[in-house]
Amino acid sequence: MERARLWKPFVPVAANLLLGIPAVVPLFLIWYLLSNYPLADLGWTQREPTENDGILPGLIVAVPVVGVFGILWSLINLWMRGLFAGASAATYWTLAAALTLAPYALLIAFG
């Protein structure tokens, strides 16, 4: 019983780090669309030279992928938030988002 109480705070940490691995795909899709369309139009990035299909095919792929991941991430964290009442809601959600973004940030930094 004591052992379970010691591991309980680490479950959301491990789960969000593991959720960060498949999060690389929707985060990449978001960056790809932003860098090729609105940021390129503002002159902040350069458009991919072979990107000539327009934004619609990218949105057809990105919206369902990002939506499904966002729903799953939210539901899993709502469930874990109910199990883990040790921190405030703002602290929990900020930490959950940061931990989910960590694998993507490591991939960008060292990839």
Short mmCIF file of N, CA, C and O in Angstrom, two decimals:
data_model
loop_
_atom_site.label_atom_id
_atom_site.label_comp_id
_atom_site.label_asym_id
_atom_site.label_seq_id
_atom_site.Cartn_x
_atom_site.Cartn_y
_atom_site.Cartn_z
N MET A 1 0.83 -1.19 0.00
CA MET A 1 0.00 0.00 0.00
C MET A 1 0.88 1.25 0.00
O MET A 1 0.62 2.18 -0.74
N GLU A 2 1.90 1.26 0.83
CA GLU A 2 2.82 2.40 0.90
C GLU A 2 3.58 2.56 -0.42
O GLU A 2 3.83 3.67 -0.87
N ARG A 3 3.91 1.45 -1.03
CA ARG A 3 4.65 1.47 -2.28
C ARG A 3 3.83 2.12 -3.40
O ARG A 3 4.36 2.89 -4.20
N ALA A 4 2.55 1.83 -3.47
CA ALA A 4 1.69 2.41 -4.50
C ALA A 4 1.58 3.92 -4.33
O ALA A 4 1.52 4.66 -5.31
N ARG A 5 1.55 4.39 -3.10
CA ARG A 5 1.44 5.82 -2.85
C ARG A 5 2.71 6.55 -3.28
O ARG A 5 2.67 7.69 -3.72
N LEU A 6 3.86 5.90 -3.19
CA LEU A 6 5.11 6.51 -3.60
C LEU A 6 5.21 6.64 -5.12
O LEU A 6 5.79 7.59 -5.63
N TRP A 7 4.67 5.69 -5.86
CA TRP A 7 4.76 5.70 -7.32
C TRP A 7 3.68 6.54 -7.98
O TRP A 7 3.79 6.90 -9.13
N LYS A 8 2.61 6.85 -7.26
CA LYS A 8 1.47 7.54 -7.84
C LYS A 8 1.82 8.88 -8.50
O LYS A 8 1.34 9.16 -9.59
N PRO A 9 2.67 9.72 -7.93
CA PRO A 9 3.00 11.00 -8.59
C PRO A 9 3.78 10.83 -9.90
O PRO A 9 3.77 11.71 -10.74
N PHE A 10 4.46 9.71 -10.06
CA PHE A 10 5.27 9.51 -11.26
C PHE A 10 4.48 8.98 -12.45
O PHE A 10 4.98 9.00 -13.57
N VAL A 11 3.27 8.52 -12.23
CA VAL A 11 2.45 7.99 -13.32
C VAL A 11 2.13 9.08 -14.35
O VAL A 11 2.34 8.86 -15.56
N PRO A 12 1.66 10.27 -13.96
CA PRO A 12 1.42 11.30 -14.98
C PRO A 12 2.70 11.75 -15.68
O PRO A 12 2.67 12.06 -16.87
N VAL A 13 3.80 11.78 -14.96
CA VAL A 13 5.07 12.18 -15.57
C VAL A 13 5.46 11.19 -16.65
O VAL A 13 5.76 11.56 -17.79
N ALA A 14 5.44 9.91 -16.32
CA ALA A 14 5.82 8.88 -17.30
C ALA A 14 4.83 8.84 -18.46
O ALA A 14 5.24 8.72 -19.62
N ALA A 15 3.56 8.95 -18.16
CA ALA A 15 2.54 8.88 -19.22
C ALA A 15 2.69 10.04 -20.19
O ALA A 15 2.60 9.86 -21.41
N ASN A 16 2.93 11.25 -19.70
CA ASN A 16 3.07 12.40 -20.60
C ASN A 16 4.37 12.36 -21.38
O ASN A 16 4.41 12.80 -22.53
N LEU A 17 5.43 11.83 -20.78
CA LEU A 17 6.66 11.65 -21.56
C LEU A 17 6.45 10.63 -22.67
O LEU A 17 6.92 10.82 -23.79
N LEU A 18 5.72 9.55 -22.37
CA LEU A 18 5.44 8.55 -23.40
C LEU A 18 4.48 9.10 -24.45
O LEU A 18 4.60 8.76 -25.64
N LEU A 19 3.53 9.93 -24.05
CA LEU A 19 2.63 10.55 -25.03
C LEU A 19 3.39 11.53 -25.93
O LEU A 19 2.95 11.82 -27.04
N GLY A 20 4.51 12.03 -25.45
CA GLY A 20 5.31 12.94 -26.25
C GLY A 20 5.95 12.29 -27.46
O GLY A 20 6.28 12.97 -28.43
N ILE A 21 6.11 10.98 -27.42
CA ILE A 21 6.73 10.28 -28.55
C ILE A 21 5.81 10.31 -29.77
O ILE A 21 6.23 10.75 -30.84
N PRO A 22 4.54 9.90 -29.67
CA PRO A 22 3.67 10.04 -30.86
C PRO A 22 3.28 11.50 -31.12
O PRO A 22 2.86 11.82 -32.24
N ALA A 23 3.47 12.39 -30.15
CA ALA A 23 3.14 13.81 -30.36
C ALA A 23 4.07 14.46 -31.37
O ALA A 23 3.76 15.54 -31.87
N VAL A 24 5.17 13.82 -31.67
CA VAL A 24 6.10 14.37 -32.66
C VAL A 24 5.42 14.53 -34.01
O VAL A 24 5.65 15.52 -34.71
N VAL A 25 4.55 13.62 -34.37
CA VAL A 25 3.89 13.68 -35.68
C VAL A 25 2.95 14.89 -35.78
O VAL A 25 3.09 15.69 -36.71
N PRO A 26 1.98 15.08 -34.87
CA PRO A 26 1.14 16.27 -35.01
C PRO A 26 1.90 17.58 -34.85
O PRO A 26 1.59 18.56 -35.53
N LEU A 27 2.91 17.61 -34.00
CA LEU A 27 3.69 18.83 -33.84
C LEU A 27 4.47 19.15 -35.11
O LEU A 27 4.58 20.31 -35.51
N PHE A 28 5.01 18.13 -35.77
CA PHE A 28 5.69 18.35 -37.04
C PHE A 28 4.72 18.87 -38.10
O PHE A 28 5.04 19.77 -38.86
N LEU A 29 3.52 18.28 -38.15
CA LEU A 29 2.54 18.73 -39.13
C LEU A 29 2.16 20.18 -38.91
O LEU A 29 2.01 20.95 -39.87
N ILE A 30 2.00 20.58 -37.65
CA ILE A 30 1.68 21.98 -37.34
C ILE A 30 2.81 22.89 -37.80
O ILE A 30 2.57 23.92 -38.44
N TRP A 31 4.04 22.52 -37.48
CA TRP A 31 5.17 23.34 -37.89
C TRP A 31 5.30 23.40 -39.41
O TRP A 31 5.57 24.45 -39.97
N TYR A 32 5.09 22.30 -40.07
CA TYR A 32 5.21 22.27 -41.53
C TYR A 32 4.21 23.22 -42.18
O TYR A 32 4.55 23.99 -43.07
N LEU A 33 2.97 23.15 -41.73
CA LEU A 33 1.95 24.02 -42.30
C LEU A 33 2.22 25.49 -41.97
O LEU A 33 2.08 26.36 -42.83
N LEU A 34 2.59 25.77 -40.73
CA LEU A 34 2.86 27.16 -40.36
C LEU A 34 4.06 27.72 -41.12
O LEU A 34 4.02 28.87 -41.58
N SER A 35 5.11 26.93 -41.25
CA SER A 35 6.32 27.45 -41.89
C SER A 35 6.16 27.61 -43.40
O SER A 35 6.82 28.45 -44.00
N ASN A 36 5.28 26.83 -44.01
CA ASN A 36 5.11 26.94 -45.46
C ASN A 36 4.04 27.92 -45.88
O ASN A 36 4.02 28.33 -47.04
N TYR A 37 3.16 28.30 -45.00
CA TYR A 37 2.07 29.18 -45.43
C TYR A 37 2.07 30.52 -44.70
O TYR A 37 2.62 31.48 -45.24
N PRO A 38 1.54 30.65 -43.50
CA PRO A 38 1.47 32.01 -42.95
C PRO A 38 2.83 32.61 -42.62
O PRO A 38 3.07 33.79 -42.88
N LEU A 39 3.76 31.83 -42.09
CA LEU A 39 5.07 32.39 -41.76
C LEU A 39 5.89 32.70 -43.01
O LEU A 39 6.64 33.67 -43.04
N ALA A 40 5.71 31.91 -44.06
CA ALA A 40 6.40 32.20 -45.33
C ALA A 40 5.79 33.44 -45.98
O ALA A 40 6.53 34.24 -46.57
N ASP A 41 4.50 33.62 -45.87
CA ASP A 41 3.87 34.81 -46.43
C ASP A 41 4.32 36.07 -45.70
O ASP A 41 4.38 37.15 -46.30
N LEU A 42 4.62 35.96 -44.42
CA LEU A 42 5.13 37.10 -43.65
C LEU A 42 6.62 37.34 -43.89
O LEU A 42 7.16 38.35 -43.48
N GLY A 43 7.29 36.38 -44.54
CA GLY A 43 8.71 36.51 -44.80
C GLY A 43 9.58 36.01 -43.67
O GLY A 43 10.79 36.24 -43.67
N TRP A 44 9.01 35.32 -42.69
CA TRP A 44 9.77 34.83 -41.55
C TRP A 44 10.45 33.50 -41.85
O TRP A 44 11.42 33.14 -41.18
N THR A 45 9.91 32.71 -42.77
CA THR A 45 10.51 31.44 -43.18
C THR A 45 10.49 31.38 -44.69
O THR A 45 9.89 32.22 -45.35
N GLN A 46 11.16 30.38 -45.25
CA GLN A 46 11.12 30.17 -46.69
C GLN A 46 10.26 28.96 -46.98
O GLN A 46 10.36 27.93 -46.31
N ARG A 47 9.41 29.11 -47.98
CA ARG A 47 8.52 28.02 -48.37
C ARG A 47 9.34 26.88 -48.98
O ARG A 47 10.34 27.10 -49.65
N GLU A 48 8.90 25.66 -48.73
CA GLU A 48 9.51 24.48 -49.33
C GLU A 48 9.40 24.61 -50.85
O GLU A 48 8.31 24.86 -51.38
N PRO A 49 10.50 24.48 -51.61
CA PRO A 49 10.45 24.71 -53.06
C PRO A 49 9.50 23.78 -53.80
O PRO A 49 8.94 24.15 -54.83
N THR A 50 9.31 22.56 -53.30
CA THR A 50 8.44 21.62 -54.00
C THR A 50 6.99 21.68 -53.51
O THR A 50 6.16 20.91 -53.97
N GLU A 51 6.70 22.58 -52.60
CA GLU A 51 5.34 22.70 -52.05
C GLU A 51 4.52 23.60 -52.97
O GLU A 51 4.58 24.82 -52.91
N ASN A 52 3.75 22.97 -53.85
CA ASN A 52 2.94 23.75 -54.79
C ASN A 52 1.49 23.26 -54.85
O ASN A 52 0.74 23.62 -55.74
N ASP A 53 1.07 22.44 -53.89
CA ASP A 53 -0.28 21.90 -53.88
C ASP A 53 -1.27 22.80 -53.15
O ASP A 53 -2.46 22.60 -53.24
N GLY A 54 -0.76 23.75 -52.40
CA GLY A 54 -1.64 24.59 -51.60
C GLY A 54 -1.79 24.02 -50.20
O GLY A 54 -1.26 22.96 -49.86
N ILE A 55 -2.56 24.71 -49.38
CA ILE A 55 -2.67 24.34 -47.98
C ILE A 55 -3.72 23.25 -47.73
O ILE A 55 -3.65 22.52 -46.75
N LEU A 56 -4.67 23.08 -48.63
CA LEU A 56 -5.77 22.14 -48.40
C LEU A 56 -5.32 20.69 -48.19
O LEU A 56 -5.77 20.06 -47.23
N PRO A 57 -4.43 20.12 -49.00
CA PRO A 57 -4.00 18.74 -48.73
C PRO A 57 -3.33 18.59 -47.36
O PRO A 57 -3.52 17.59 -46.67
N GLY A 58 -2.57 19.59 -46.97
CA GLY A 58 -1.95 19.55 -45.65
C GLY A 58 -2.98 19.60 -44.53
O GLY A 58 -2.85 18.91 -43.52
N LEU A 59 -3.99 20.42 -44.71
CA LEU A 59 -5.04 20.51 -43.69
C LEU A 59 -5.87 19.23 -43.62
O LEU A 59 -6.31 18.83 -42.54
N ILE A 60 -6.08 18.60 -44.76
CA ILE A 60 -6.85 17.34 -44.78
C ILE A 60 -6.14 16.27 -43.96
O ILE A 60 -6.77 15.44 -43.32
N VAL A 61 -4.81 16.30 -43.95
CA VAL A 61 -4.04 15.34 -43.16
C VAL A 61 -3.88 15.82 -41.72
O VAL A 61 -4.07 15.06 -40.77
N ALA A 62 -3.54 17.09 -41.54
CA ALA A 62 -3.16 17.59 -40.22
C ALA A 62 -4.33 17.71 -39.25
O ALA A 62 -4.19 17.39 -38.07
N VAL A 63 -5.47 18.17 -39.72
CA VAL A 63 -6.59 18.40 -38.79
C VAL A 63 -7.03 17.11 -38.09
O VAL A 63 -7.16 17.10 -36.86
N PRO A 64 -7.26 16.00 -38.79
CA PRO A 64 -7.62 14.78 -38.06
C PRO A 64 -6.51 14.26 -37.15
O PRO A 64 -6.79 13.81 -36.04
N VAL A 65 -5.27 14.33 -37.60
CA VAL A 65 -4.16 13.81 -36.78
C VAL A 65 -4.02 14.63 -35.51
O VAL A 65 -3.94 14.08 -34.40
N VAL A 66 -4.01 15.95 -35.63
CA VAL A 66 -3.88 16.81 -34.46
C VAL A 66 -5.12 16.69 -33.57
O VAL A 66 -5.01 16.64 -32.34
N GLY A 67 -6.29 16.61 -34.18
CA GLY A 67 -7.52 16.49 -33.40
C GLY A 67 -7.60 15.20 -32.59
O GLY A 67 -7.92 15.23 -31.41
N VAL A 68 -7.29 14.08 -33.22
CA VAL A 68 -7.33 12.80 -32.51
C VAL A 68 -6.30 12.78 -31.39
O VAL A 68 -6.59 12.36 -30.27
N PHE A 69 -5.09 13.26 -31.68
CA PHE A 69 -4.08 13.28 -30.62
C PHE A 69 -4.51 14.20 -29.48
O PHE A 69 -4.35 13.86 -28.30
N GLY A 70 -5.04 15.37 -29.80
CA GLY A 70 -5.47 16.31 -28.77
C GLY A 70 -6.58 15.74 -27.90
O GLY A 70 -6.57 15.92 -26.67
N ILE A 71 -7.52 15.06 -28.50
CA ILE A 71 -8.61 14.44 -27.73
C ILE A 71 -8.08 13.34 -26.82
O ILE A 71 -8.42 13.28 -25.64
N LEU A 72 -7.23 12.47 -27.37
CA LEU A 72 -6.66 11.40 -26.54
C LEU A 72 -5.81 11.95 -25.41
O LEU A 72 -5.91 11.50 -24.26
N TRP A 73 -4.99 12.95 -25.70
CA TRP A 73 -4.15 13.55 -24.68
C TRP A 73 -5.00 14.18 -23.58
O TRP A 73 -4.72 14.00 -22.39
N SER A 74 -6.04 14.88 -23.97
CA SER A 74 -6.92 15.53 -22.99
C SER A 74 -7.64 14.50 -22.12
O SER A 74 -7.71 14.65 -20.89
N LEU A 75 -8.18 13.47 -22.75
CA LEU A 75 -8.91 12.46 -21.97
C LEU A 75 -8.00 11.71 -21.01
O LEU A 75 -8.36 11.47 -19.85
N ILE A 76 -6.82 11.35 -21.46
CA ILE A 76 -5.88 10.65 -20.59
C ILE A 76 -5.48 11.55 -19.42
O ILE A 76 -5.44 11.11 -18.27
N ASN A 77 -5.22 12.82 -19.69
CA ASN A 77 -4.81 13.72 -18.62
C ASN A 77 -5.97 14.10 -17.71
O ASN A 77 -5.74 14.33 -16.51
N LEU A 78 -7.17 14.16 -18.21
CA LEU A 78 -8.32 14.37 -17.32
C LEU A 78 -8.48 13.20 -16.36
O LEU A 78 -8.75 13.39 -15.17
N TRP A 79 -8.30 12.00 -16.87
CA TRP A 79 -8.38 10.81 -16.03
C TRP A 79 -7.26 10.80 -14.98
O TRP A 79 -7.51 10.55 -13.80
N MET A 80 -6.03 11.11 -15.41
CA MET A 80 -4.92 11.11 -14.46
C MET A 80 -5.02 12.27 -13.48
O MET A 80 -4.60 12.14 -12.34
N ARG A 81 -5.58 13.39 -13.91
CA ARG A 81 -5.76 14.53 -13.00
C ARG A 81 -6.70 14.16 -11.86
O ARG A 81 -6.50 14.57 -10.73
N GLY A 82 -7.70 13.35 -12.16
CA GLY A 82 -8.60 12.87 -11.12
C GLY A 82 -7.91 11.94 -10.13
O GLY A 82 -8.25 11.91 -8.96
N LEU A 83 -6.93 11.20 -10.61
CA LEU A 83 -6.18 10.30 -9.72
C LEU A 83 -5.13 11.04 -8.90
O LEU A 83 -4.78 10.62 -7.81
N PHE A 84 -4.62 12.13 -9.45
CA PHE A 84 -3.50 12.84 -8.85
C PHE A 84 -3.94 14.24 -8.46
O PHE A 84 -3.89 15.17 -9.26
N ALA A 85 -4.40 14.40 -7.24
CA ALA A 85 -4.90 15.69 -6.78
C ALA A 85 -3.87 16.43 -5.94
O ALA A 85 -4.22 17.28 -5.14
N GLY A 86 -2.60 16.15 -6.10
CA GLY A 86 -1.57 16.75 -5.27
C GLY A 86 -1.18 18.16 -5.67
O GLY A 86 -0.67 18.91 -4.86
N ALA A 87 -1.40 18.55 -6.91
CA ALA A 87 -1.00 19.88 -7.38
C ALA A 87 -2.22 20.65 -7.87
O ALA A 87 -3.28 20.07 -8.11
N SER A 88 -2.05 21.94 -8.04
CA SER A 88 -3.15 22.74 -8.56
C SER A 88 -3.38 22.38 -10.03
O SER A 88 -2.51 21.81 -10.70
N ALA A 89 -4.54 22.75 -10.52
CA ALA A 89 -4.87 22.42 -11.92
C ALA A 89 -3.92 23.10 -12.89
O ALA A 89 -3.48 22.49 -13.88
N ALA A 90 -3.61 24.35 -12.65
CA ALA A 90 -2.70 25.08 -13.56
C ALA A 90 -1.32 24.44 -13.58
O ALA A 90 -0.71 24.28 -14.64
N THR A 91 -0.84 24.05 -12.43
CA THR A 91 0.47 23.39 -12.36
C THR A 91 0.45 22.05 -13.07
O THR A 91 1.37 21.72 -13.81
N TYR A 92 -0.61 21.28 -12.86
CA TYR A 92 -0.70 19.96 -13.49
C TYR A 92 -0.71 20.09 -15.01
O TYR A 92 0.05 19.40 -15.70
N TRP A 93 -1.58 20.95 -15.56
CA TRP A 93 -1.71 21.06 -17.01
C TRP A 93 -0.47 21.65 -17.65
O TRP A 93 -0.08 21.26 -18.75
N THR A 94 0.18 22.59 -16.98
CA THR A 94 1.43 23.15 -17.50
C THR A 94 2.51 22.09 -17.54
O THR A 94 3.24 21.96 -18.53
N LEU A 95 2.63 21.33 -16.47
CA LEU A 95 3.62 20.26 -16.42
C LEU A 95 3.31 19.17 -17.44
O LEU A 95 4.22 18.66 -18.12
N ALA A 96 2.04 18.83 -17.60
CA ALA A 96 1.66 17.81 -18.59
C ALA A 96 2.02 18.26 -20.00
O ALA A 96 2.56 17.48 -20.79
N ALA A 97 1.73 19.52 -20.32
CA ALA A 97 2.07 20.02 -21.66
C ALA A 97 3.58 20.07 -21.87
O ALA A 97 4.08 19.69 -22.94
N ALA A 98 4.32 20.52 -20.87
CA ALA A 98 5.77 20.60 -21.00
C ALA A 98 6.40 19.22 -21.16
O ALA A 98 7.31 19.04 -21.98
N LEU A 99 5.91 18.25 -20.41
CA LEU A 99 6.44 16.90 -20.53
C LEU A 99 6.11 16.27 -21.88
O LEU A 99 6.90 15.51 -22.43
N THR A 100 4.94 16.59 -22.41
CA THR A 100 4.57 16.06 -23.72
C THR A 100 5.41 16.69 -24.82
O THR A 100 5.73 16.04 -25.81
N LEU A 101 5.78 17.95 -24.65
CA LEU A 101 6.61 18.63 -25.66
C LEU A 101 8.09 18.27 -25.54
O LEU A 101 8.86 18.53 -26.47
N ALA A 102 8.51 17.68 -24.44
CA ALA A 102 9.93 17.38 -24.21
C ALA A 102 10.55 16.49 -25.28
O ALA A 102 11.64 16.82 -25.77
N PRO A 103 9.94 15.37 -25.69
CA PRO A 103 10.58 14.57 -26.75
C PRO A 103 10.74 15.33 -28.07
O PRO A 103 11.76 15.19 -28.75
N TYR A 104 9.77 16.16 -28.42
CA TYR A 104 9.87 16.96 -29.65
C TYR A 104 11.03 17.97 -29.52
O TYR A 104 11.80 18.15 -30.46
N ALA A 105 11.12 18.61 -28.36
CA ALA A 105 12.20 19.58 -28.14
C ALA A 105 13.57 18.90 -28.21
O ALA A 105 14.51 19.44 -28.78
N LEU A 106 13.67 17.70 -27.63
CA LEU A 106 14.94 16.95 -27.70
C LEU A 106 15.27 16.55 -29.14
O LEU A 106 16.43 16.59 -29.54
N LEU A 107 14.25 16.18 -29.88
CA LEU A 107 14.48 15.82 -31.29
C LEU A 107 14.95 17.02 -32.09
O LEU A 107 15.86 16.90 -32.92
N ILE A 108 14.38 18.19 -31.84
CA ILE A 108 14.81 19.40 -32.53
C ILE A 108 16.23 19.78 -32.10
O ILE A 108 17.07 20.16 -32.93
N ALA A 109 16.51 19.70 -30.81
CA ALA A 109 17.81 20.12 -30.30
C ALA A 109 18.95 19.20 -30.73
O ALA A 109 20.04 19.67 -31.06
N PHE A 110 18.69 17.89 -30.75
CA PHE A 110 19.77 16.96 -31.01
C PHE A 110 19.59 16.17 -32.31
O PHE A 110 20.41 15.31 -32.62
N GLY A 111 18.52 16.41 -33.03
CA GLY A 111 18.26 15.65 -34.26
C GLY A 111 18.82 16.34 -35.40
O GLY A 111 19.24 16.26 -36.39
#
